[in-house]
CSV table of C-alpha atoms in Angstrom, one decimal:
chain,number,residue,atom,x,y,z
A,17,UNK,CA,-38.6,-37.4,52.3
A,18,UNK,CA,-39.9,-33.9,52.8
A,19,UNK,CA,-36.5,-32.7,51.6
A,20,UNK,CA,-36.9,-33.9,48.0
A,21,UNK,CA,-39.4,-31.3,46.9
A,22,UNK,CA,-37.1,-28.2,47.8
A,23,UNK,CA,-34.2,-30.0,46.6
A,24,UNK,CA,-35.9,-30.4,42.9
A,25,UNK,CA,-36.8,-26.8,42.9
A,26,UNK,CA,-33.4,-25.8,43.9
A,27,UNK,CA,-31.9,-28.2,41.1
A,28,UNK,CA,-34.6,-26.6,38.4
A,29,UNK,CA,-33.3,-22.9,39.7
A,30,UNK,CA,-30.0,-23.7,39.5
A,31,UNK,CA,-30.1,-25.3,36.2
A,32,UNK,CA,-32.1,-22.5,34.3
A,33,UNK,CA,-30.4,-19.4,36.2
A,34,UNK,CA,-26.9,-18.8,37.9
A,35,UNK,CA,-25.9,-21.7,40.1
A,36,UNK,CA,-24.9,-19.0,42.8
A,37,UNK,CA,-28.5,-17.5,42.7
A,38,UNK,CA,-29.4,-19.4,45.9
A,39,UNK,CA,-27.0,-17.6,48.2
A,40,UNK,CA,-27.4,-14.3,46.2
A,41,UNK,CA,-29.3,-11.7,48.6
A,42,UNK,CA,-29.6,-9.2,45.7
A,43,UNK,CA,-31.0,-11.5,43.5
A,44,UNK,CA,-33.6,-13.1,46.1
A,45,UNK,CA,-34.3,-9.9,48.4
A,46,UNK,CA,-37.6,-11.6,49.9
A,47,UNK,CA,-36.2,-15.2,50.3
A,48,UNK,CA,-37.9,-17.0,52.7
A,49,UNK,CA,-35.7,-18.5,55.8
A,50,UNK,CA,-36.7,-22.2,55.0
A,51,UNK,CA,-35.5,-23.9,52.1
A,52,UNK,CA,-39.1,-24.8,50.8
A,53,UNK,CA,-40.3,-21.2,50.0
A,54,UNK,CA,-41.7,-21.4,46.7
A,55,UNK,CA,-41.3,-17.7,45.9
A,56,UNK,CA,-37.2,-18.1,45.2
A,57,UNK,CA,-37.7,-20.6,42.7
A,58,UNK,CA,-40.8,-19.3,40.7
A,59,UNK,CA,-38.9,-15.9,40.3
A,60,UNK,CA,-35.8,-17.5,38.5
A,61,UNK,CA,-38.1,-20.0,36.6
A,62,UNK,CA,-40.7,-17.2,35.3
A,63,UNK,CA,-37.4,-14.8,34.5
A,64,UNK,CA,-35.5,-17.1,32.7
A,65,UNK,CA,-38.5,-18.4,30.7
A,66,UNK,CA,-39.2,-14.8,29.5
A,67,UNK,CA,-35.5,-14.5,28.4
A,68,UNK,CA,-35.5,-17.8,26.6
A,69,UNK,CA,-39.3,-17.1,24.7
A,70,UNK,CA,-38.2,-13.2,24.0
A,71,UNK,CA,-35.9,-13.8,21.0
A,72,UNK,CA,-38.4,-16.0,19.5
A,73,UNK,CA,-41.4,-13.5,19.9
A,74,UNK,CA,-39.2,-10.6,18.7
A,75,UNK,CA,-38.1,-12.7,15.6
A,76,UNK,CA,-41.9,-13.7,14.6
A,77,UNK,CA,-43.2,-10.1,15.3
A,78,UNK,CA,-40.5,-8.6,13.4
A,79,UNK,CA,-41.0,-11.2,10.5
A,80,UNK,CA,-44.9,-10.6,10.7
A,81,UNK,CA,-44.3,-6.9,10.5
A,82,UNK,CA,-41.9,-7.2,7.5
A,83,UNK,CA,-44.3,-9.2,5.5
A,84,UNK,CA,-47.3,-6.9,6.1
A,85,UNK,CA,-45.3,-3.5,5.3
A,86,UNK,CA,-43.9,-5.5,2.1
A,87,UNK,CA,-47.5,-6.2,0.9
A,88,UNK,CA,-48.8,-2.7,2.1
A,89,UNK,CA,-45.9,-0.9,0.3
A,90,UNK,CA,-46.3,-2.7,-2.8
A,91,UNK,CA,-50.0,-1.6,-3.2
A,92,UNK,CA,-49.7,1.9,-2.0
A,93,UNK,CA,-48.6,4.5,-4.5
A,94,UNK,CA,-49.9,6.8,-7.4
A,95,UNK,CA,-51.7,3.8,-8.5
A,96,UNK,CA,-53.3,2.1,-5.6
A,97,UNK,CA,-53.5,-2.0,-5.8
A,98,UNK,CA,-55.7,-3.4,-3.2
A,99,UNK,CA,-53.8,-5.9,-0.4
A,100,UNK,CA,-55.9,-8.8,-1.6
A,101,UNK,CA,-55.1,-8.2,-5.2
A,102,UNK,CA,-51.6,-8.2,-4.6
A,103,UNK,CA,-51.6,-11.3,-2.6
A,104,UNK,CA,-53.5,-12.8,-5.8
A,105,UNK,CA,-51.0,-11.6,-8.1
A,106,UNK,CA,-48.0,-13.0,-6.2
A,107,UNK,CA,-49.6,-16.5,-5.9
A,108,UNK,CA,-50.2,-16.4,-9.7
A,109,UNK,CA,-47.0,-15.8,-10.2
A,110,UNK,CA,-45.7,-18.5,-7.7
A,111,UNK,CA,-48.1,-21.2,-9.4
A,112,UNK,CA,-50.0,-21.1,-6.0
A,113,UNK,CA,-53.4,-20.1,-7.4
A,114,UNK,CA,-54.8,-16.5,-7.5
A,115,UNK,CA,-55.2,-14.6,-10.3
A,116,UNK,CA,-53.1,-11.8,-12.3
A,117,UNK,CA,-53.9,-8.2,-12.4
A,118,UNK,CA,-55.0,-6.3,-15.3
A,119,UNK,CA,-52.3,-5.2,-17.5
A,120,UNK,CA,-51.4,-1.9,-16.2
A,121,UNK,CA,-51.4,-3.2,-12.5
A,122,UNK,CA,-49.4,-6.1,-13.4
A,123,UNK,CA,-46.6,-3.7,-14.7
A,124,UNK,CA,-46.8,-1.5,-11.8
A,125,UNK,CA,-46.7,-4.3,-9.4
A,126,UNK,CA,-43.9,-6.2,-10.9
A,127,UNK,CA,-41.8,-3.7,-12.8
A,128,UNK,CA,-42.0,-0.7,-10.4
A,129,UNK,CA,-43.1,-1.6,-6.9
A,130,UNK,CA,-41.9,-5.3,-6.0
A,131,UNK,CA,-38.2,-4.4,-7.2
A,132,UNK,CA,-38.1,-1.3,-5.0
A,133,UNK,CA,-39.8,-3.4,-1.9
A,134,UNK,CA,-37.1,-6.2,-2.3
A,135,UNK,CA,-34.1,-3.6,-2.6
A,136,UNK,CA,-35.6,-1.9,0.4
A,137,UNK,CA,-35.4,-5.3,2.0
A,138,UNK,CA,-32.0,-6.1,1.3
A,139,UNK,CA,-30.3,-2.5,2.0
A,140,UNK,CA,-32.1,-2.3,5.2
A,141,UNK,CA,-31.1,-5.8,6.5
A,142,UNK,CA,-27.5,-5.0,5.2
A,143,UNK,CA,-26.9,-1.6,6.9
A,144,UNK,CA,-28.9,-2.9,9.9
A,145,UNK,CA,-26.6,-6.0,10.1
A,146,UNK,CA,-23.4,-4.1,9.1
A,147,UNK,CA,-24.4,-1.9,12.5
A,148,UNK,CA,-24.7,-4.4,14.7
A,149,UNK,CA,-21.0,-5.9,13.6
A,150,UNK,CA,-19.5,-2.7,13.8
A,151,UNK,CA,-20.8,-2.1,17.1
A,152,UNK,CA,-19.5,-5.7,18.3
A,153,UNK,CA,-16.1,-5.3,16.4
A,154,UNK,CA,-15.5,-1.6,18.1
A,155,UNK,CA,-17.0,-2.4,21.5
A,156,UNK,CA,-19.6,0.6,21.8
A,157,UNK,CA,-22.9,1.1,20.9
A,158,UNK,CA,-22.1,4.6,19.0
A,159,UNK,CA,-20.4,2.7,16.0
A,160,UNK,CA,-22.0,2.6,12.5
A,161,UNK,CA,-20.9,2.8,8.8
A,162,UNK,CA,-22.7,5.9,8.1
A,163,UNK,CA,-21.5,7.8,11.4
A,164,UNK,CA,-17.8,6.7,11.2
A,165,UNK,CA,-17.6,7.5,7.4
A,166,UNK,CA,-17.7,4.1,5.9
A,167,UNK,CA,-20.9,4.8,3.9
A,168,UNK,CA,-19.3,8.2,2.6
A,169,UNK,CA,-16.3,6.4,1.8
A,170,UNK,CA,-18.4,3.8,-0.4
A,171,UNK,CA,-20.1,6.7,-2.0
A,172,UNK,CA,-16.7,8.0,-3.2
A,173,UNK,CA,-16.2,4.9,-4.9
A,174,UNK,CA,-19.3,5.0,-6.5
A,175,UNK,CA,-19.1,8.5,-7.5
A,176,UNK,CA,-15.7,7.9,-9.1
A,177,UNK,CA,-17.2,5.3,-11.2
A,178,UNK,CA,-19.7,7.6,-12.3
A,179,UNK,CA,-17.6,10.8,-12.8
A,180,UNK,CA,-14.8,9.0,-14.6
A,181,UNK,CA,-16.8,6.6,-16.8
A,182,UNK,CA,-15.5,3.4,-15.4
A,183,UNK,CA,-17.0,0.2,-16.6
A,184,UNK,CA,-14.4,-2.5,-16.4
A,185,UNK,CA,-16.8,-5.1,-14.8
A,186,UNK,CA,-20.0,-4.1,-16.7
A,187,UNK,CA,-22.8,-4.0,-14.2
A,188,UNK,CA,-20.7,-4.8,-11.2
A,189,UNK,CA,-18.1,-1.9,-11.8
A,190,UNK,CA,-19.9,0.8,-9.2
A,191,UNK,CA,-20.4,-2.1,-6.9
A,192,UNK,CA,-16.7,-3.1,-7.1
A,193,UNK,CA,-15.6,0.5,-6.8
A,194,UNK,CA,-17.9,1.1,-3.7
A,195,UNK,CA,-16.4,-2.1,-2.3
A,196,UNK,CA,-12.9,-1.3,-2.4
A,197,UNK,CA,-13.3,2.3,-1.4
A,198,UNK,CA,-15.6,1.3,1.9
A,199,UNK,CA,-12.5,-1.2,2.4
A,200,UNK,CA,-10.1,1.5,2.6
A,201,UNK,CA,-12.3,3.9,4.4
A,202,UNK,CA,-13.0,1.1,7.2
A,203,UNK,CA,-9.6,0.1,7.5
A,204,UNK,CA,-8.2,3.6,7.9
A,205,UNK,CA,-10.6,4.4,10.5
A,206,UNK,CA,-10.0,1.2,12.5
A,207,UNK,CA,-6.3,2.3,12.5
A,208,UNK,CA,-6.8,5.8,13.3
A,209,UNK,CA,-9.2,5.2,16.3
A,210,UNK,CA,-7.3,2.9,18.2
A,211,UNK,CA,-5.0,4.0,20.7
A,212,UNK,CA,-3.1,2.0,23.8
A,213,UNK,CA,-4.7,-1.3,21.9
A,214,UNK,CA,-8.2,-0.5,22.4
A,215,UNK,CA,-10.8,1.7,20.4
A,216,UNK,CA,-11.9,5.2,22.3
A,217,UNK,CA,-15.7,6.1,21.4
A,218,UNK,CA,-14.5,10.0,21.2
A,219,UNK,CA,-11.6,9.2,18.7
A,220,UNK,CA,-14.0,6.8,16.4
A,221,UNK,CA,-16.7,9.9,16.4
A,222,UNK,CA,-13.9,12.6,15.3
A,223,UNK,CA,-12.4,10.2,13.0
A,224,UNK,CA,-15.7,9.8,11.5
A,225,UNK,CA,-16.2,13.5,11.2
A,226,UNK,CA,-12.9,13.8,9.2
A,227,UNK,CA,-13.5,11.0,6.9
A,228,UNK,CA,-17.0,12.1,6.1
A,229,UNK,CA,-15.4,15.8,5.3
A,230,UNK,CA,-12.8,14.4,3.1
A,231,UNK,CA,-15.3,12.2,1.4
A,232,UNK,CA,-17.5,15.2,0.9
A,233,UNK,CA,-14.8,17.2,-0.7
A,234,UNK,CA,-13.7,14.3,-3.0
A,235,UNK,CA,-17.6,14.2,-4.1
A,236,UNK,CA,-17.6,17.9,-4.4
A,237,UNK,CA,-14.4,17.4,-6.8
A,238,UNK,CA,-16.3,15.0,-9.1
A,239,UNK,CA,-19.5,17.4,-9.0
A,240,UNK,CA,-17.2,20.2,-10.2
A,241,UNK,CA,-16.0,18.4,-13.1
A,242,UNK,CA,-19.2,16.4,-14.2
A,243,UNK,CA,-21.4,17.0,-17.0
A,244,UNK,CA,-25.2,17.6,-16.1
A,245,UNK,CA,-26.1,13.8,-16.6
A,246,UNK,CA,-23.6,12.7,-14.4
A,247,UNK,CA,-24.3,15.5,-11.7
A,248,UNK,CA,-27.9,14.2,-11.7
A,249,UNK,CA,-26.5,10.4,-10.6
A,250,UNK,CA,-24.0,12.0,-8.0
A,251,UNK,CA,-26.8,13.5,-6.4
A,252,UNK,CA,-28.9,10.4,-6.3
A,253,UNK,CA,-25.9,8.9,-4.5
A,254,UNK,CA,-25.7,11.7,-2.2
A,255,UNK,CA,-29.1,12.1,-0.9
A,256,UNK,CA,-29.9,8.2,-1.2
A,257,UNK,CA,-32.6,6.9,-2.8
A,258,UNK,CA,-34.4,3.5,-4.1
A,259,UNK,CA,-36.4,5.5,-7.2
A,260,UNK,CA,-34.1,4.0,-9.7
A,261,UNK,CA,-35.1,0.2,-8.3
A,262,UNK,CA,-35.0,-2.3,-11.0
A,263,UNK,CA,-35.0,-6.1,-10.9
A,264,UNK,CA,-31.0,-6.0,-12.8
A,265,UNK,CA,-30.2,-3.6,-9.5
A,266,UNK,CA,-31.6,-6.3,-7.2
A,267,UNK,CA,-29.7,-8.9,-8.9
A,268,UNK,CA,-26.5,-6.8,-8.8
A,269,UNK,CA,-26.9,-6.4,-5.1
A,270,UNK,CA,-28.1,-9.9,-4.2
A,271,UNK,CA,-24.8,-12.0,-4.2
A,272,UNK,CA,-22.9,-9.5,-1.7
A,273,UNK,CA,-26.1,-9.0,0.5
A,274,UNK,CA,-26.8,-12.7,0.8
A,275,UNK,CA,-23.2,-13.7,1.1
A,276,UNK,CA,-22.6,-11.0,4.0
A,277,UNK,CA,-25.8,-11.7,5.8
A,278,UNK,CA,-25.0,-15.4,5.8
A,279,UNK,CA,-21.7,-14.9,7.0
A,280,UNK,CA,-22.4,-12.6,9.6
A,281,UNK,CA,-24.2,-14.8,12.1
A,282,UNK,CA,-21.5,-17.3,12.2
A,283,UNK,CA,-19.5,-14.6,14.1
A,284,UNK,CA,-22.3,-14.2,16.8
A,285,UNK,CA,-20.5,-16.2,19.7
A,286,UNK,CA,-17.1,-15.0,19.2
A,287,UNK,CA,-18.7,-11.3,19.4
A,288,UNK,CA,-20.1,-12.2,22.7
A,289,UNK,CA,-16.6,-13.4,23.8
A,290,UNK,CA,-15.1,-10.2,22.2
A,291,UNK,CA,-17.6,-8.2,24.3
A,292,UNK,CA,-15.8,-9.2,27.5
A,293,UNK,CA,-12.6,-7.6,26.8
A,294,UNK,CA,-9.7,-8.4,24.4
A,295,UNK,CA,-7.5,-10.0,26.9
A,296,UNK,CA,-10.4,-12.5,28.2
A,297,UNK,CA,-11.0,-13.2,24.8
A,298,UNK,CA,-7.7,-14.2,23.8
A,299,UNK,CA,-7.4,-16.2,26.9
A,300,UNK,CA,-10.8,-18.1,25.4
A,301,UNK,CA,-8.8,-18.8,22.3
A,302,UNK,CA,-10.3,-16.1,20.6
A,303,UNK,CA,-7.9,-14.4,17.6
A,304,UNK,CA,-9.1,-11.0,18.2
A,305,UNK,CA,-7.3,-9.3,15.4
A,306,UNK,CA,-8.2,-11.8,12.8
A,307,UNK,CA,-11.9,-12.0,14.0
A,308,UNK,CA,-11.9,-7.8,13.6
A,309,UNK,CA,-10.4,-8.0,10.1
A,310,UNK,CA,-12.9,-11.0,8.9
A,311,UNK,CA,-15.8,-8.4,10.3
A,312,UNK,CA,-14.5,-5.5,8.9
A,313,UNK,CA,-14.7,-7.1,5.6
A,314,UNK,CA,-18.0,-8.2,6.1
A,315,UNK,CA,-19.3,-4.7,7.0
A,316,UNK,CA,-17.4,-3.1,4.0
A,317,UNK,CA,-19.2,-5.9,1.8
A,318,UNK,CA,-22.8,-5.2,3.2
A,319,UNK,CA,-22.5,-1.4,3.2
A,320,UNK,CA,-20.8,-1.1,-0.1
A,321,UNK,CA,-23.7,-3.3,-1.7
A,322,UNK,CA,-26.1,-0.8,-0.1
A,323,UNK,CA,-24.6,2.3,-1.1
A,324,UNK,CA,-23.9,1.2,-4.8
A,325,UNK,CA,-27.9,0.8,-5.4
A,326,UNK,CA,-29.1,3.1,-2.8
A,327,UNK,CA,-26.4,5.8,-2.2
A,328,UNK,CA,-25.8,7.0,1.4
A,329,UNK,CA,-28.6,6.0,3.9
A,330,UNK,CA,-27.3,6.8,7.4
A,331,UNK,CA,-28.5,5.9,11.0
A,332,UNK,CA,-30.0,2.5,9.9
A,333,UNK,CA,-27.0,0.6,11.4
A,334,UNK,CA,-26.8,3.0,14.5
A,335,UNK,CA,-30.6,3.1,15.6
A,336,UNK,CA,-31.8,-0.6,14.9
A,337,UNK,CA,-29.1,-2.5,16.8
A,338,UNK,CA,-29.4,-0.3,19.8
A,339,UNK,CA,-33.1,-0.5,19.9
A,340,UNK,CA,-32.9,-4.5,19.5
A,341,UNK,CA,-30.2,-4.4,22.6
A,342,UNK,CA,-32.5,-2.2,24.7
A,343,UNK,CA,-35.3,-4.9,24.2
A,344,UNK,CA,-33.3,-8.1,24.4
A,345,UNK,CA,-29.9,-7.4,25.7
A,346,UNK,CA,-26.5,-7.6,24.2
A,347,UNK,CA,-26.1,-11.3,23.1
A,348,UNK,CA,-25.1,-11.3,19.3
A,349,UNK,CA,-27.1,-14.7,18.6
A,350,UNK,CA,-29.9,-12.6,18.2
A,351,UNK,CA,-28.5,-9.2,17.9
A,352,UNK,CA,-27.0,-9.9,14.4
A,353,UNK,CA,-29.7,-11.5,12.7
A,354,UNK,CA,-32.5,-9.3,14.6
A,355,UNK,CA,-30.9,-6.3,13.5
A,356,UNK,CA,-31.0,-7.5,9.7
A,357,UNK,CA,-34.7,-8.2,10.3
A,358,UNK,CA,-35.2,-5.0,12.1
A,359,UNK,CA,-33.2,-2.9,9.5
A,360,UNK,CA,-35.5,-4.3,6.6
A,361,UNK,CA,-38.5,-3.4,8.4
A,362,UNK,CA,-37.4,0.1,9.1
A,363,UNK,CA,-36.2,0.9,5.4
A,364,UNK,CA,-39.3,-0.6,3.7
A,365,UNK,CA,-41.4,1.5,6.2
A,366,UNK,CA,-39.0,4.7,5.4
A,367,UNK,CA,-39.3,4.1,1.6
A,368,UNK,CA,-43.1,3.8,2.2
A,369,UNK,CA,-43.2,7.0,3.8
A,370,UNK,CA,-40.8,8.6,1.6
A,371,UNK,CA,-42.9,7.9,-1.4
A,372,UNK,CA,-46.5,8.9,0.2
A,373,UNK,CA,-45.6,11.9,2.6
A,374,UNK,CA,-45.4,14.5,0.1
A,375,UNK,CA,-47.0,13.1,-3.0
A,376,UNK,CA,-46.6,13.6,-5.6
A,377,UNK,CA,-43.4,14.4,-4.8
A,378,UNK,CA,-40.9,12.0,-3.4
A,379,UNK,CA,-38.6,12.7,-0.1
A,380,UNK,CA,-34.9,11.4,-0.5
A,381,UNK,CA,-34.8,8.4,1.5
A,382,UNK,CA,-31.6,9.2,2.9
A,383,UNK,CA,-32.5,12.5,3.8
A,384,UNK,CA,-35.6,11.2,5.7
A,385,UNK,CA,-33.5,8.6,7.7
A,386,UNK,CA,-31.0,11.2,8.7
A,387,UNK,CA,-33.8,13.6,10.0
A,388,UNK,CA,-35.4,10.6,12.3
A,389,UNK,CA,-31.9,9.2,13.4
A,390,UNK,CA,-30.1,12.4,14.1
A,391,UNK,CA,-32.4,13.1,17.2
A,392,UNK,CA,-31.7,9.5,18.4
A,393,UNK,CA,-28.2,9.9,18.1
A,394,UNK,CA,-28.0,12.9,20.1
A,395,UNK,CA,-29.9,11.3,22.9
A,396,UNK,CA,-27.5,8.2,22.6
A,397,UNK,CA,-24.5,10.7,23.1
A,398,UNK,CA,-25.8,12.0,26.0
A,399,UNK,CA,-27.0,9.0,27.7
A,400,UNK,CA,-23.5,7.2,27.1
A,401,UNK,CA,-22.0,10.1,28.4
A,402,UNK,CA,-24.1,10.1,31.5
A,403,UNK,CA,-23.4,6.2,32.3
A,404,UNK,CA,-20.0,6.9,31.7
A,405,UNK,CA,-19.5,10.0,33.9
A,406,UNK,CA,-18.0,12.2,31.0
A,407,UNK,CA,-15.8,11.5,28.2
A,408,UNK,CA,-12.2,12.0,30.2
């Protein structure tokens, strides 16, 4: 009769952690000799509970921070609007009470600030999610649409549409051209970086350097042949900015961003299996090449949508997924949607900083993210190299 309590504790520990943990000395180094010790049962239960709650806590924190940042960003600028007035105006427009602002305040809030905040949210979510997908597809934490040239390739498509005066799809022309160019770029990088059935980190980075250089040369050619008005537009794409945000631009990018953000989490389980390696993934029923092709299309869609309205903004897709992976582990069930949320947080905060740090001037958003992201990338390269014992 005295054995029922230890048996229940062991059954609970086995169900909520690894079944082999009872006999694994490295997991329970201080295990008591008797089966009734409470410390071994308490350790797995506490760790597992924390691991289960952590994604929910992180998601809640990200949503709360994003909501607060969006409200602060909507009210901060040359024409300051108190936070309470922003909430009251939003409630009024949603039919939930509240009260409208004066005529100038309403115009600033709804025609200037909120389109910019919503665009930052969509672009940041798209770039963060695309970075998580790229790292899952290539199987390493150094992959990112900007680092390996996808953003630059998509920018070439957008710049070509501007420089050649293309308008065959109306307001969608730049987005379509950016998507096609981004797809060509990501396909080229994928094929060139594979060797012996796998993608090497060094080859990936070197290929990205070559693609970025070639894309820069093409953009330089368009600048050389463009008139002054087109040069200003092309400079906007190169530096990255949300200064020209309008509701039509939000509506132009919304279908692409929403489609990519809804499709991406559906592949979370398959990405987890792919992280075990191509051969184990195939044995578990995953069509690896089809999976990679599908995700490459999603990445190109998200990146092209972001570049088409905001220009080249780098390092969001590198920094955000890696930080979340350090906080919660490599599981893509949280990593993919969490990267979208965190990317939105980072870009809304970055756009707020770009608008306010050097008032009345405005820093280019892409320049600001590169200044902050480059040191992180250097640290990540050194850290990865140390863990692997060198690149050879």
